[in-house]
PDB file of C-alpha atoms in Angstrom:
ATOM      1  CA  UNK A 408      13.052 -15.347  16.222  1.00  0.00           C
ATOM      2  CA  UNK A 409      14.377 -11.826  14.761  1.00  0.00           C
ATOM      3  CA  UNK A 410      16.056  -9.518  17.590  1.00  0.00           C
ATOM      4  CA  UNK A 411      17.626  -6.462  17.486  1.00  0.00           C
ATOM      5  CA  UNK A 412      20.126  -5.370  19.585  1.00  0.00           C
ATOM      6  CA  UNK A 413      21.747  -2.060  19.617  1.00  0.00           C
ATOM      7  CA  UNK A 414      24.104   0.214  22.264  1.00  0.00           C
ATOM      8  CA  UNK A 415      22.733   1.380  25.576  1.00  0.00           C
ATOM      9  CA  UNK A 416      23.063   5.156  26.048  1.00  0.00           C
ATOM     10  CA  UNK A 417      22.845   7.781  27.090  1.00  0.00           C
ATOM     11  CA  UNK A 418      25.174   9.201  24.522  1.00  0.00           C
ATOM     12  CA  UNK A 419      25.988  12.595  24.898  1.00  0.00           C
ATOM     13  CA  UNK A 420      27.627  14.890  22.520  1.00  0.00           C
ATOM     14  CA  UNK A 421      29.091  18.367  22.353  1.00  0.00           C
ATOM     15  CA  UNK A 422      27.499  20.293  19.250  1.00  0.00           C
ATOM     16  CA  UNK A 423      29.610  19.119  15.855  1.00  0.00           C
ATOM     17  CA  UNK A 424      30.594  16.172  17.051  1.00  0.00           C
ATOM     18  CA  UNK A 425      30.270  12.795  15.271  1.00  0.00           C
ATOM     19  CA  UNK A 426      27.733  10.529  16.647  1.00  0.00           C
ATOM     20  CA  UNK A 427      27.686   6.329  16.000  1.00  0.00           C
ATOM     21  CA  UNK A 428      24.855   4.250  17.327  1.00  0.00           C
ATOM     22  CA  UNK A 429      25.861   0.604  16.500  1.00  0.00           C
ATOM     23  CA  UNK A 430      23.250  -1.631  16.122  1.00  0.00           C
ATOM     24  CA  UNK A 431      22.797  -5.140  15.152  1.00  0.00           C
ATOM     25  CA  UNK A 432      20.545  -8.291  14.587  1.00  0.00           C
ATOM     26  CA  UNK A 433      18.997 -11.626  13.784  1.00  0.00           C
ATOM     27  CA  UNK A 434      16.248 -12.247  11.656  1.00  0.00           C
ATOM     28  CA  UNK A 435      15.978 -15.215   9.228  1.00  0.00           C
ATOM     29  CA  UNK A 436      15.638 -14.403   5.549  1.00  0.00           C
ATOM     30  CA  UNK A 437      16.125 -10.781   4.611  1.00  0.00           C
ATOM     31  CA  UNK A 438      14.740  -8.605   6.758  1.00  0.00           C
ATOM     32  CA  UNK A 439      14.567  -4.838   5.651  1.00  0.00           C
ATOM     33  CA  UNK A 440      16.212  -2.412   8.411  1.00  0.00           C
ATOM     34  CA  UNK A 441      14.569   1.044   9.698  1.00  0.00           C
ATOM     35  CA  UNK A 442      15.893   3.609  12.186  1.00  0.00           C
ATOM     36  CA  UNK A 443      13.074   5.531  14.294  1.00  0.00           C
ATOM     37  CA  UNK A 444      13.349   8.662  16.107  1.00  0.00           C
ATOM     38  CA  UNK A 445      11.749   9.807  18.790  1.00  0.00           C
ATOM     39  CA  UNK A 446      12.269  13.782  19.816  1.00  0.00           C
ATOM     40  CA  UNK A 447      10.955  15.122  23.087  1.00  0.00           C
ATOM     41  CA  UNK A 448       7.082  15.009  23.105  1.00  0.00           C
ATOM     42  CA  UNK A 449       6.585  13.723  19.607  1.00  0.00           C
ATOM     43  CA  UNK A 450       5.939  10.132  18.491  1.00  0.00           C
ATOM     44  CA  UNK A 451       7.977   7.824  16.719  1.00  0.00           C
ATOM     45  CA  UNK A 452       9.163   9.026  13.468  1.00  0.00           C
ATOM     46  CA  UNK A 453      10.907   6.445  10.412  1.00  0.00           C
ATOM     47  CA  UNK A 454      14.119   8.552   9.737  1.00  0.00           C
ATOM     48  CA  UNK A 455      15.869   5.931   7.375  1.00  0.00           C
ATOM     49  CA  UNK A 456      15.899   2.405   5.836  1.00  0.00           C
ATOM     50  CA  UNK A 457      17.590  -0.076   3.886  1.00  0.00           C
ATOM     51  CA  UNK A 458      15.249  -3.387   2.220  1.00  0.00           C
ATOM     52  CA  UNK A 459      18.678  -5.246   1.294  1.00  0.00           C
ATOM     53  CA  UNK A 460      21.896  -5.538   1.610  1.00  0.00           C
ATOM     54  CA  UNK A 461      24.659  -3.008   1.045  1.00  0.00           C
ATOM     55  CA  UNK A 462      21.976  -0.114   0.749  1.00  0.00           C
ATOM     56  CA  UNK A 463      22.345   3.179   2.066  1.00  0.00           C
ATOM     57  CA  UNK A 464      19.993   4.847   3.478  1.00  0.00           C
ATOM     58  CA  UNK A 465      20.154   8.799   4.191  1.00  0.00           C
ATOM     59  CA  UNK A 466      18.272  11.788   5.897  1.00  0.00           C
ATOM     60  CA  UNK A 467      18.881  14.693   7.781  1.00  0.00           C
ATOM     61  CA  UNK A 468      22.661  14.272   7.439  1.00  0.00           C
ATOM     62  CA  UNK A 469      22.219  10.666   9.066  1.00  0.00           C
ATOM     63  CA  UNK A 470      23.307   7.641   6.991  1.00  0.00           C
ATOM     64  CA  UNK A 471      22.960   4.216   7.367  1.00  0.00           C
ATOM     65  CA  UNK A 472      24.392   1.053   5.581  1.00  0.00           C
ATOM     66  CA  UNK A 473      22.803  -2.532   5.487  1.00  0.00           C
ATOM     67  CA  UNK A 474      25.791  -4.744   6.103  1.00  0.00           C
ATOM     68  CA  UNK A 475      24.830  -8.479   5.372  1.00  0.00           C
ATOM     69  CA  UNK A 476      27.807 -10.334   6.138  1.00  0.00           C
ATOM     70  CA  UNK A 477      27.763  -8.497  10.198  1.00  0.00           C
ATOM     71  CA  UNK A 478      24.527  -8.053  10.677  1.00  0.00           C
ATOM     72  CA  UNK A 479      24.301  -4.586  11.105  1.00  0.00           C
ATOM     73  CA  UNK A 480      23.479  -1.498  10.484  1.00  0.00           C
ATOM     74  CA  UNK A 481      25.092   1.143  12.600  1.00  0.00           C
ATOM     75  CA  UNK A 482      23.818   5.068  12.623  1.00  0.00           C
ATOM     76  CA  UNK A 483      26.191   7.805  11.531  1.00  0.00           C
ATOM     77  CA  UNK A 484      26.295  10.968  11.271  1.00  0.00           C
ATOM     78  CA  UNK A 485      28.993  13.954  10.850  1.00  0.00           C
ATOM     79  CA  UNK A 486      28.107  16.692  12.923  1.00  0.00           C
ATOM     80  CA  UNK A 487      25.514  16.966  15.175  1.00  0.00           C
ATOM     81  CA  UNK A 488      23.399  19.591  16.690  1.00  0.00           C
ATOM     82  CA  UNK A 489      21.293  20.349  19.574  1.00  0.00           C
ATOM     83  CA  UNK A 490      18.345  19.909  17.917  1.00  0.00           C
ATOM     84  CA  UNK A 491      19.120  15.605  17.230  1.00  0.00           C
ATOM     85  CA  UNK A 492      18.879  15.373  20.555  1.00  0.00           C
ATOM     86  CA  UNK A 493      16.074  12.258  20.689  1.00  0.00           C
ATOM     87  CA  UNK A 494      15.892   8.536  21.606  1.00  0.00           C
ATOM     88  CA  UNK A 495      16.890   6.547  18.185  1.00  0.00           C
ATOM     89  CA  UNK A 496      15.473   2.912  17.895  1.00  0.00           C
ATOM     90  CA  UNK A 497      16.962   0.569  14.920  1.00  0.00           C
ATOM     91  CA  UNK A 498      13.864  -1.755  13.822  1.00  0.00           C
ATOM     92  CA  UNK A 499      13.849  -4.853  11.564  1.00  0.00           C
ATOM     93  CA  UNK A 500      10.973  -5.876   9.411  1.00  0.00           C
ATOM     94  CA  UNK A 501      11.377  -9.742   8.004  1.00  0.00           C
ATOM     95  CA  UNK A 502      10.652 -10.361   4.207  1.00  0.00           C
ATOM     96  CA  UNK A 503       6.826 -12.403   5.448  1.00  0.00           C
ATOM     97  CA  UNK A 504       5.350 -10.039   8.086  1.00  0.00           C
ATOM     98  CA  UNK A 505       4.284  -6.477   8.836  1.00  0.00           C
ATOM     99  CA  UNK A 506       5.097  -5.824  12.115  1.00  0.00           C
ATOM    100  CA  UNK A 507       8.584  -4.215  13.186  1.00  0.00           C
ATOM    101  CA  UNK A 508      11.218  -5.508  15.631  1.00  0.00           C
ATOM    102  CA  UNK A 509      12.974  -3.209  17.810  1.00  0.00           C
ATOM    103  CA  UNK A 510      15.946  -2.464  19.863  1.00  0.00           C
ATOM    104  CA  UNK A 511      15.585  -1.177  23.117  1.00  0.00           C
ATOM    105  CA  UNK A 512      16.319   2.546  22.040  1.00  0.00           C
ATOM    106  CA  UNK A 513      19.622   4.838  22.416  1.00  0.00           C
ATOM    107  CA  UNK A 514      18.768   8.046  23.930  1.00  0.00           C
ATOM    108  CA  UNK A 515      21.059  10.954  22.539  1.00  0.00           C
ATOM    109  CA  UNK A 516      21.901  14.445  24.593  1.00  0.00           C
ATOM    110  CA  UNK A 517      23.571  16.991  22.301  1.00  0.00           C
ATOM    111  CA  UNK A 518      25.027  19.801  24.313  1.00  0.00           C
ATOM    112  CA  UNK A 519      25.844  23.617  22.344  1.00  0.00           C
TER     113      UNK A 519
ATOM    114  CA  UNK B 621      -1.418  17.938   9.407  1.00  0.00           C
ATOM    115  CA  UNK B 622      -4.014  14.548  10.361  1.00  0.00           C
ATOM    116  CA  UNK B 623      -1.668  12.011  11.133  1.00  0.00           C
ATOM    117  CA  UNK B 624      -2.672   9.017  13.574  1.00  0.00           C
ATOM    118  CA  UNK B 625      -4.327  10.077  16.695  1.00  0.00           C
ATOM    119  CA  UNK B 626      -4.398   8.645  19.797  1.00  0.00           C
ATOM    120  CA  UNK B 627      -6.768   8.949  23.007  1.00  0.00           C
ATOM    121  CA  UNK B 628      -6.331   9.553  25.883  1.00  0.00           C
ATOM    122  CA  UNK B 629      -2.972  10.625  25.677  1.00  0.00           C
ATOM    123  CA  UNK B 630      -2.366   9.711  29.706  1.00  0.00           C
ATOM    124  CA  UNK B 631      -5.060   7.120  31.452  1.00  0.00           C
ATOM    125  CA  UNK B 632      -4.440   6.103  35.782  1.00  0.00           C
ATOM    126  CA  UNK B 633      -6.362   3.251  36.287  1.00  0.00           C
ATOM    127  CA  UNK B 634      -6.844   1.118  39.585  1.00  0.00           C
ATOM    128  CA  UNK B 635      -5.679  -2.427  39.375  1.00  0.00           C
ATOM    129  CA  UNK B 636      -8.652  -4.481  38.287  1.00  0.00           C
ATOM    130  CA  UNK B 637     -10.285  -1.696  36.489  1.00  0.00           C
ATOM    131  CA  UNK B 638     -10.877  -2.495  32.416  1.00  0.00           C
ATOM    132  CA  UNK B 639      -9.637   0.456  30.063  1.00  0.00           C
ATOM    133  CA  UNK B 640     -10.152   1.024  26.624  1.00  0.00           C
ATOM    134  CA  UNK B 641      -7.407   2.778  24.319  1.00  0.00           C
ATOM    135  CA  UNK B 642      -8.488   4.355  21.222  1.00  0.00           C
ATOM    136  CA  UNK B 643      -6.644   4.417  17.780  1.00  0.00           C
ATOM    137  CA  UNK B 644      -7.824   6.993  14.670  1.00  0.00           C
ATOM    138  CA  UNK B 645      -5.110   6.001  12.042  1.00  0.00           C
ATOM    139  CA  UNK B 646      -4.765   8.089   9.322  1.00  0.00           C
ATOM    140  CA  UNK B 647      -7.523   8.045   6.442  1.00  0.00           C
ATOM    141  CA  UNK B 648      -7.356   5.673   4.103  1.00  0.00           C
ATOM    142  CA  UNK B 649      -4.355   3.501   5.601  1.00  0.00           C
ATOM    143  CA  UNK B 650      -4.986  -0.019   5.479  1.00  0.00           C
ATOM    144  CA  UNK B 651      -2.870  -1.548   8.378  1.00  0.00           C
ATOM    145  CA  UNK B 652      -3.177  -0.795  11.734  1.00  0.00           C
ATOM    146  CA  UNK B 653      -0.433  -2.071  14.388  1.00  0.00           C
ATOM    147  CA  UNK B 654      -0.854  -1.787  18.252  1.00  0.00           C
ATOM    148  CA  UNK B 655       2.522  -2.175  20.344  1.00  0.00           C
ATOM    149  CA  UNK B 656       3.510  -1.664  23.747  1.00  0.00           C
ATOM    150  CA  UNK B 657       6.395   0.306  24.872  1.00  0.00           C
ATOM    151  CA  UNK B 658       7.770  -0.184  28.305  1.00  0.00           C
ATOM    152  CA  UNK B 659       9.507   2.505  30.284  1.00  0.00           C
ATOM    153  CA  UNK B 660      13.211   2.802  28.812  1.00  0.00           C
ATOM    154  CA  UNK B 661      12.336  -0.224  26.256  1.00  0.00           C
ATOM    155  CA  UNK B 662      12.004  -0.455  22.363  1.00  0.00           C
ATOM    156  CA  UNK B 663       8.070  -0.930  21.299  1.00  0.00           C
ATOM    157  CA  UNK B 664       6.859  -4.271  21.413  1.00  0.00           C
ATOM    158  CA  UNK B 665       4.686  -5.635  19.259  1.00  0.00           C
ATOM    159  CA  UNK B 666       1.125  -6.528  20.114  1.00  0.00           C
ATOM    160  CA  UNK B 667      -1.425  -7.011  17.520  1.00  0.00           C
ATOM    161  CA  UNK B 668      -1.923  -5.757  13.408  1.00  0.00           C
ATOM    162  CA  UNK B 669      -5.230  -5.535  12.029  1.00  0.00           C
ATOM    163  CA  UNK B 670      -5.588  -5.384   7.678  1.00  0.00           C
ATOM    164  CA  UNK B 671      -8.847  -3.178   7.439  1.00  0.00           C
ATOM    165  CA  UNK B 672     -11.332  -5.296   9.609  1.00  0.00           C
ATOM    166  CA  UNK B 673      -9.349  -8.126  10.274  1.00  0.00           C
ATOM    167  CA  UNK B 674      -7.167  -8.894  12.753  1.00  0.00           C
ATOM    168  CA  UNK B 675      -4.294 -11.113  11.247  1.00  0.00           C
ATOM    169  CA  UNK B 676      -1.571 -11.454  13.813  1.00  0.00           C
ATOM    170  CA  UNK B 677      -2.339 -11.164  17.613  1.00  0.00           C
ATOM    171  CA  UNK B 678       0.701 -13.584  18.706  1.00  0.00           C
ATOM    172  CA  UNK B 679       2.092 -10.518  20.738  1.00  0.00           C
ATOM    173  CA  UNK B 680      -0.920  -9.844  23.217  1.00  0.00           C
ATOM    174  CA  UNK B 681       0.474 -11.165  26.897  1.00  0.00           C
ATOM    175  CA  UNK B 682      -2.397 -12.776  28.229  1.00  0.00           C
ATOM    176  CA  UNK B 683      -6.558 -12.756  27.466  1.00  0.00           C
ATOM    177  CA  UNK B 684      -6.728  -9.465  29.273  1.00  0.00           C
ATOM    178  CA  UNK B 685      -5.788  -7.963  26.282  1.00  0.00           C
ATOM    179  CA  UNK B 686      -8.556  -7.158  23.267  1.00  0.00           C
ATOM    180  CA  UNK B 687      -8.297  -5.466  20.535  1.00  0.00           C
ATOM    181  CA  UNK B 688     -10.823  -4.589  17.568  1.00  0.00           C
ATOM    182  CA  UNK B 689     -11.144  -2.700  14.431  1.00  0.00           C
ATOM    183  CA  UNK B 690     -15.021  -3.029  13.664  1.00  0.00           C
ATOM    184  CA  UNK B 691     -14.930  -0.796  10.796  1.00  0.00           C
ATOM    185  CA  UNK B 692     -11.568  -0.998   9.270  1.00  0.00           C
ATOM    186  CA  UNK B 693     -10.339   2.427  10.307  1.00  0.00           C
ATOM    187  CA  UNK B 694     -10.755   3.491  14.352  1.00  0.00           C
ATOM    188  CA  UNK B 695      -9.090   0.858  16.557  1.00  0.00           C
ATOM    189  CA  UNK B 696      -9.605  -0.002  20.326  1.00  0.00           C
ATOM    190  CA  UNK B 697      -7.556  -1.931  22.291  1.00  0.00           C
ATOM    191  CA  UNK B 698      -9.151  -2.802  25.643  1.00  0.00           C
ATOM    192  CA  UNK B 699      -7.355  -4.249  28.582  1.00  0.00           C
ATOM    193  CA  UNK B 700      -9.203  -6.063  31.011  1.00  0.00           C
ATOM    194  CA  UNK B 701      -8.617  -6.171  34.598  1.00  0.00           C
ATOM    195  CA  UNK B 702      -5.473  -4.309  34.825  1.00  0.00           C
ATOM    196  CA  UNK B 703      -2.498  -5.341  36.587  1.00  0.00           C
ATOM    197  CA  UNK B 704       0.986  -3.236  37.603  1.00  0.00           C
ATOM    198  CA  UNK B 705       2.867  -4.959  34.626  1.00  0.00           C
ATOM    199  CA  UNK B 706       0.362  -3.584  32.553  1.00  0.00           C
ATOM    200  CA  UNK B 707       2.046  -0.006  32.837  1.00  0.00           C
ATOM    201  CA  UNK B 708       3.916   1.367  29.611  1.00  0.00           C
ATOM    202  CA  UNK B 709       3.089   3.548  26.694  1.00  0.00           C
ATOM    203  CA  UNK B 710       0.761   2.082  23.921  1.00  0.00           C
ATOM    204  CA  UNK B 711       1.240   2.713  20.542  1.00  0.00           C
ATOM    205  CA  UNK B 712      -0.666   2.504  17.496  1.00  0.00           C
ATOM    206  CA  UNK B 713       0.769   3.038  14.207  1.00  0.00           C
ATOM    207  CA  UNK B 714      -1.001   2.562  10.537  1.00  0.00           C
ATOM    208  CA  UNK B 715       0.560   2.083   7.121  1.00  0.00           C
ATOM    209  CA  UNK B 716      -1.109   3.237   3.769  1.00  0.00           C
ATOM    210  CA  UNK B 717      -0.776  -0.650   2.340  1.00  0.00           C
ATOM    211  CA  UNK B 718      -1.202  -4.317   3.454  1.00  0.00           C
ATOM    212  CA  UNK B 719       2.176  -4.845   4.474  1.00  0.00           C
ATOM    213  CA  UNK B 720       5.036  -5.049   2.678  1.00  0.00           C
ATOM    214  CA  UNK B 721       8.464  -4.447   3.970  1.00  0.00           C
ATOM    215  CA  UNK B 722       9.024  -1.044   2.217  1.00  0.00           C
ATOM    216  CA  UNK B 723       5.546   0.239   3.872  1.00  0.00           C
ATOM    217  CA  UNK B 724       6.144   2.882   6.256  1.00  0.00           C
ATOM    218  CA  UNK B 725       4.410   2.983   9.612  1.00  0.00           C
ATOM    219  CA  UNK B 726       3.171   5.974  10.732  1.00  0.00           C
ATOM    220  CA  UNK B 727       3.153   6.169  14.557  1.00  0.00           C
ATOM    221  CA  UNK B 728       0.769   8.268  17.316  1.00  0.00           C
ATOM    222  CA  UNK B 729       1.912   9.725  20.277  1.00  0.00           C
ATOM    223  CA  UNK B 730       0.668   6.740  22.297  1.00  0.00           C
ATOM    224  CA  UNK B 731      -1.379   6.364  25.299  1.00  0.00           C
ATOM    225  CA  UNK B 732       0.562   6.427  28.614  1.00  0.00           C
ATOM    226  CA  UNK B 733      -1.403   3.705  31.020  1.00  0.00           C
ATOM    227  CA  UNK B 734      -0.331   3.201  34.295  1.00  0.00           C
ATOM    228  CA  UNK B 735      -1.452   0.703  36.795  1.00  0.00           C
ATOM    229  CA  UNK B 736      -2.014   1.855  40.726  1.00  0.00           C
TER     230      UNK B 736
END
């Protein structure tokens, strides 16, 4: 069955700092890949995706890239600020089905 | 802004009690996804609904667990006969089109059940 697996946190960051959350996993076919945020309070938010391989997909200064041949698709971005502070949860969706697949969330602590 | 909208926000329930979780998804959206969150866990999945029916309910644990969509829009997920496991955050999330891989879900604020 598809899985996701990404790192464990809590992650925490001084203010301009560059922040990687690696994430990877299994799914048969060609799954399309999604990262969610979740900020103190709030619900689950889609931040970025890919639907195949070597896409790139961008917001907020984050960027992600579908890597086919690993498996992954790790969460970058330059320089942080207080205000990414959040949980961050890579999903999968496979090419048949609806529903999402997710890894068990990295939280994320940005100090100024 | 109406996005989805989720009640009660926080529900304490005795073990053995039945609850019901409501789900308003936002007008117009076609698919309707329930999951279940446990503390310091990803969302799980649980059930997905396409207007009035409900095409996938492999994720549900056990019988306890009922969900409906009568109309095609507000959702209720009822859990019978609660248990301790049955503690977590419960999610419901819609999407403007039947599926689809490049359909975004649009998630509530979920309902925070626990069990005593």
């Amino acid at each position: 069955g598809n899985s996701v697996t990404q790192m464990e946190g809590p992650v925490t960051l001084s203010e301009e700092a560059f922040l990687t959350i690696n994430c990877t996993y299994t799914a048969t076919g060609y799954p399309s890949l999604f990262w969610y945020v979740q900020y103190p309070g709030e619900g689950l938010q889609l931040l970025l995706k890919a639907t195949k391989a070597d896409d790139k997909g961008s917001n907020k200064g984050f960027e992600a890239t579908y890597r086919k041949e690993t498996t992954s698709f790790h969460l970058e971005k330059g320089s942080v600020q207080v205000s990414d502070s959040a949980v961050y949860f890579c999903a999968l969706s496979s090419t048949a089905g609806n529903k999402l697949t997710f890894g068990g969330g990295t939280r994320v602590l940005v100090k100024p | 802004g109406a996005g989805v909208s989720q009640s009660p926000r926080y529900k304490v329930a005795k073990r053995g009690q039945d609850v019901a979780l409501r789900c308003d998804p936002i007008s117009g959206h076609v698919s309707l996804f329930w999951y279940q969150q446990a503390l310091g866990q990803g969302p799980e999945f649980l059930t997905y609904f396409q207007n009035e029916a409900q095409l996938d309910k492999s994720g549900l644990p056990s019988d306890r667990f009922f969900a409906e969509r009568p109309e095609g829009s507000v959702s209720t997920l009822k859990i019978q006969r609660t248990q301790q496991e049955d503690s977590a955050v419960y999610l419901c999330a819609s999407s403007v089109r039947q599926g689809g891989t490049n359909t975004e879900a649009f998630f509530g604020q979920g309902t925070r059940l626990t069990v005593v």
